[in-house]
PDB file of C-alpha atoms in Angstrom:
ATOM      1  CA  GLN A 289     -37.686 -29.383   6.296  1.00 86.00           C
ATOM      2  CA  VAL A 290     -36.184 -26.435   4.462  1.00 93.00           C
ATOM      3  CA  GLN A 291     -38.200 -23.300   4.405  1.00 96.00           C
ATOM      4  CA  LEU A 292     -37.858 -20.548   1.838  1.00 97.00           C
ATOM      5  CA  VAL A 293     -38.994 -16.875   2.294  1.00 98.00           C
ATOM      6  CA  GLN A 294     -38.820 -14.615  -0.676  1.00 98.00           C
ATOM      7  CA  SER A 295     -38.506 -10.901  -0.979  1.00 97.00           C
ATOM      8  CA  GLY A 296     -38.126  -8.331  -3.793  1.00 95.00           C
ATOM      9  CA  GLY A 297     -40.215  -8.127  -6.830  1.00 92.00           C
ATOM     10  CA  GLY A 298     -42.597  -5.372  -7.896  1.00 96.00           C
ATOM     11  CA  LEU A 299     -43.056  -3.201 -10.892  1.00 97.00           C
ATOM     12  CA  VAL A 300     -40.244  -2.066 -13.113  1.00 97.00           C
ATOM     13  CA  GLN A 301     -39.899  -0.445 -16.473  1.00 98.00           C
ATOM     14  CA  ALA A 302     -38.394  -2.306 -19.452  1.00 98.00           C
ATOM     15  CA  GLY A 303     -34.561  -2.042 -19.335  1.00 97.00           C
ATOM     16  CA  GLU A 304     -34.356  -1.695 -15.531  1.00 97.00           C
ATOM     17  CA  SER A 305     -32.999  -4.107 -13.005  1.00 98.00           C
ATOM     18  CA  LEU A 306     -34.469  -6.076 -10.102  1.00 97.00           C
ATOM     19  CA  ARG A 307     -33.006  -8.461  -7.513  1.00 98.00           C
ATOM     20  CA  LEU A 308     -34.997 -11.107  -5.717  1.00 98.00           C
ATOM     21  CA  SER A 309     -33.887 -12.701  -2.553  1.00 98.00           C
ATOM     22  CA  CYS A 310     -34.723 -16.088  -0.972  1.00 98.00           C
ATOM     23  CA  VAL A 311     -33.781 -16.664   2.699  1.00 97.00           C
ATOM     24  CA  VAL A 312     -33.276 -20.360   3.530  1.00 96.00           C
ATOM     25  CA  SER A 313     -33.909 -21.944   6.881  1.00 94.00           C
ATOM     26  CA  GLY A 314     -33.634 -25.587   7.971  1.00 89.00           C
ATOM     27  CA  PRO A 315     -31.116 -28.213   7.121  1.00 86.00           C
ATOM     28  CA  MET A 316     -29.172 -27.655   4.063  1.00 81.00           C
ATOM     29  CA  PHE A 317     -26.663 -29.914   2.401  1.00 81.00           C
ATOM     30  CA  SER A 318     -23.963 -29.275  -0.125  1.00 81.00           C
ATOM     31  CA  THR A 319     -25.917 -31.386  -2.618  1.00 82.00           C
ATOM     32  CA  TYR A 320     -28.897 -29.147  -2.594  1.00 92.00           C
ATOM     33  CA  MET A 321     -29.846 -27.206  -5.688  1.00 96.00           C
ATOM     34  CA  MET A 322     -31.428 -23.829  -5.258  1.00 97.00           C
ATOM     35  CA  GLY A 323     -33.648 -22.923  -8.261  1.00 98.00           C
ATOM     36  CA  TRP A 324     -35.517 -20.086  -9.577  1.00 98.00           C
ATOM     37  CA  PHE A 325     -38.638 -20.581 -11.652  1.00 98.00           C
ATOM     38  CA  ARG A 326     -41.298 -18.284 -12.946  1.00 98.00           C
ATOM     39  CA  GLN A 327     -44.918 -18.655 -14.059  1.00 98.00           C
ATOM     40  CA  ALA A 328     -46.773 -16.162 -16.182  1.00 97.00           C
ATOM     41  CA  PRO A 329     -50.639 -16.250 -16.396  1.00 93.00           C
ATOM     42  CA  GLY A 330     -51.887 -19.223 -18.342  1.00 95.00           C
ATOM     43  CA  LYS A 331     -48.424 -20.832 -18.616  1.00 96.00           C
ATOM     44  CA  GLU A 332     -46.571 -23.609 -16.994  1.00 97.00           C
ATOM     45  CA  ARG A 333     -43.919 -22.832 -14.437  1.00 97.00           C
ATOM     46  CA  GLU A 334     -40.499 -22.629 -16.218  1.00 97.00           C
ATOM     47  CA  PHE A 335     -36.978 -22.810 -15.203  1.00 98.00           C
ATOM     48  CA  VAL A 336     -34.883 -19.588 -14.991  1.00 98.00           C
ATOM     49  CA  ALA A 337     -31.684 -20.404 -13.099  1.00 98.00           C
ATOM     50  CA  ALA A 338     -30.192 -22.766 -10.483  1.00 98.00           C
ATOM     51  CA  ILE A 339     -27.101 -22.989  -8.374  1.00 97.00           C
ATOM     52  CA  ASN A 340     -25.506 -25.768  -6.381  1.00 96.00           C
ATOM     53  CA  TRP A 341     -25.569 -24.717  -2.735  1.00 94.00           C
ATOM     54  CA  GLY A 342     -22.206 -26.467  -2.084  1.00 92.00           C
ATOM     55  CA  SER A 343     -20.163 -25.639  -5.287  1.00 94.00           C
ATOM     56  CA  ASN A 344     -21.920 -22.363  -6.205  1.00 95.00           C
ATOM     57  CA  ARG A 345     -22.067 -23.515  -9.859  1.00 96.00           C
ATOM     58  CA  PRO A 346     -24.766 -21.642 -11.685  1.00 97.00           C
ATOM     59  CA  TYR A 347     -27.040 -22.890 -14.451  1.00 97.00           C
ATOM     60  CA  TYR A 348     -29.242 -20.689 -16.658  1.00 98.00           C
ATOM     61  CA  GLU A 349     -32.038 -21.157 -19.031  1.00 97.00           C
ATOM     62  CA  ASP A 350     -30.710 -20.131 -22.492  1.00 96.00           C
ATOM     63  CA  SER A 351     -33.134 -17.136 -22.944  1.00 92.00           C
ATOM     64  CA  VAL A 352     -31.953 -15.372 -19.750  1.00 94.00           C
ATOM     65  CA  LYS A 353     -28.233 -15.919 -20.166  1.00 94.00           C
ATOM     66  CA  GLY A 354     -26.334 -12.685 -19.963  1.00 95.00           C
ATOM     67  CA  ARG A 355     -29.226 -10.908 -18.290  1.00 97.00           C
ATOM     68  CA  VAL A 356     -29.685 -12.889 -15.058  1.00 98.00           C
ATOM     69  CA  THR A 357     -27.278 -13.872 -12.385  1.00 98.00           C
ATOM     70  CA  ILE A 358     -28.025 -16.350  -9.626  1.00 98.00           C
ATOM     71  CA  SER A 359     -25.786 -16.309  -6.443  1.00 98.00           C
ATOM     72  CA  THR A 360     -25.705 -17.213  -2.949  1.00 96.00           C
ATOM     73  CA  ASP A 361     -24.515 -15.653   0.438  1.00 96.00           C
ATOM     74  CA  HIS A 362     -23.976 -18.533   2.778  1.00 94.00           C
ATOM     75  CA  ALA A 363     -23.444 -16.265   5.831  1.00 94.00           C
ATOM     76  CA  LYS A 364     -26.951 -14.805   5.217  1.00 96.00           C
ATOM     77  CA  ASN A 365     -28.459 -18.220   4.099  1.00 95.00           C
ATOM     78  CA  THR A 366     -29.696 -16.296   0.943  1.00 97.00           C
ATOM     79  CA  VAL A 367     -30.063 -17.020  -2.681  1.00 97.00           C
ATOM     80  CA  TYR A 368     -30.318 -14.029  -5.080  1.00 98.00           C
ATOM     81  CA  LEU A 369     -31.604 -13.509  -8.512  1.00 98.00           C
ATOM     82  CA  GLN A 370     -30.299 -10.457 -10.157  1.00 98.00           C
ATOM     83  CA  MET A 371     -32.172  -9.554 -13.318  1.00 98.00           C
ATOM     84  CA  ASN A 372     -30.940  -6.897 -15.700  1.00 98.00           C
ATOM     85  CA  SER A 373     -32.266  -5.313 -18.866  1.00 97.00           C
ATOM     86  CA  MET A 374     -35.663  -6.537 -18.033  1.00 97.00           C
ATOM     87  CA  GLU A 375     -38.248  -7.169 -20.704  1.00 96.00           C
ATOM     88  CA  PRO A 376     -42.041  -7.297 -20.533  1.00 96.00           C
ATOM     89  CA  GLU A 377     -41.752 -11.111 -21.306  1.00 95.00           C
ATOM     90  CA  ASP A 378     -40.063 -11.471 -17.829  1.00 96.00           C
ATOM     91  CA  THR A 379     -43.449 -10.477 -16.232  1.00 97.00           C
ATOM     92  CA  ALA A 380     -44.365 -13.517 -14.026  1.00 98.00           C
ATOM     93  CA  VAL A 381     -44.683 -14.767 -10.514  1.00 98.00           C
ATOM     94  CA  TYR A 382     -41.169 -15.904  -9.560  1.00 98.00           C
ATOM     95  CA  TYR A 383     -40.431 -18.810  -7.082  1.00 98.00           C
ATOM     96  CA  CYS A 384     -37.300 -20.034  -5.365  1.00 98.00           C
ATOM     97  CA  ALA A 385     -37.069 -23.676  -4.700  1.00 98.00           C
ATOM     98  CA  ALA A 386     -34.738 -26.179  -2.978  1.00 96.00           C
ATOM     99  CA  GLY A 387     -34.126 -29.772  -3.538  1.00 94.00           C
ATOM    100  CA  ARG A 388     -31.706 -32.591  -3.825  1.00 93.00           C
ATOM    101  CA  THR A 389     -32.026 -33.170  -7.482  1.00 91.00           C
ATOM    102  CA  LEU A 390     -29.838 -33.395 -10.634  1.00 90.00           C
ATOM    103  CA  GLN A 391     -33.003 -32.617 -12.697  1.00 94.00           C
ATOM    104  CA  TYR A 392     -32.660 -28.892 -11.755  1.00 96.00           C
ATOM    105  CA  THR A 393     -34.665 -27.516 -14.827  1.00 97.00           C
ATOM    106  CA  ILE A 394     -37.951 -29.099 -14.087  1.00 97.00           C
ATOM    107  CA  PRO A 395     -39.991 -28.160 -10.937  1.00 96.00           C
ATOM    108  CA  GLN A 396     -41.294 -31.562  -9.834  1.00 95.00           C
ATOM    109  CA  PRO A 397     -38.088 -32.782  -8.032  1.00 94.00           C
ATOM    110  CA  TYR A 398     -37.798 -29.721  -5.928  1.00 96.00           C
ATOM    111  CA  GLU A 399     -38.795 -30.414  -2.276  1.00 94.00           C
ATOM    112  CA  SER A 400     -39.456 -26.897  -0.861  1.00 96.00           C
ATOM    113  CA  TRP A 401     -40.764 -23.722  -2.477  1.00 98.00           C
ATOM    114  CA  GLY A 402     -40.952 -20.126  -1.566  1.00 98.00           C
ATOM    115  CA  GLN A 403     -44.267 -18.179  -1.507  1.00 98.00           C
ATOM    116  CA  GLY A 404     -43.787 -16.481  -4.780  1.00 98.00           C
ATOM    117  CA  THR A 405     -43.350 -12.969  -5.700  1.00 97.00           C
ATOM    118  CA  GLN A 406     -44.902 -10.938  -8.538  1.00 98.00           C
ATOM    119  CA  VAL A 407     -42.526  -9.287 -11.059  1.00 98.00           C
ATOM    120  CA  THR A 408     -44.141  -6.928 -13.580  1.00 98.00           C
ATOM    121  CA  VAL A 409     -42.155  -5.337 -16.434  1.00 98.00           C
ATOM    122  CA  SER A 410     -43.897  -2.436 -18.107  1.00 97.00           C
ATOM    123  CA  SER A 411     -43.023  -1.349 -21.719  1.00 93.00           C
TER     124      SER A 411
END
């Protein structure tokens, strides 16, 4: 079973940057998708970005394109989410996820989840 441990997060001012990390342990395959989701209070968990573990091809939710970069460091077994020009609307608990799925924009097919990390953006 793949296990995910997140780090990063915290409180930032609007316009600042933040990087989240997700360390992966356990058996990984090139077909795995690594996703980042977020969930604001009272809202459903929503897709932010995903990356194919084997090809490193990234995918982004339209509203974050240009501000967010997802990347991997296979030597460190880590997936990163770099967020720039942050906005108060980015405030949420962020989760990384892993799964063998082509439906990478929805949370249900992902098999493993990180513990979540709070990101708060003040205006």
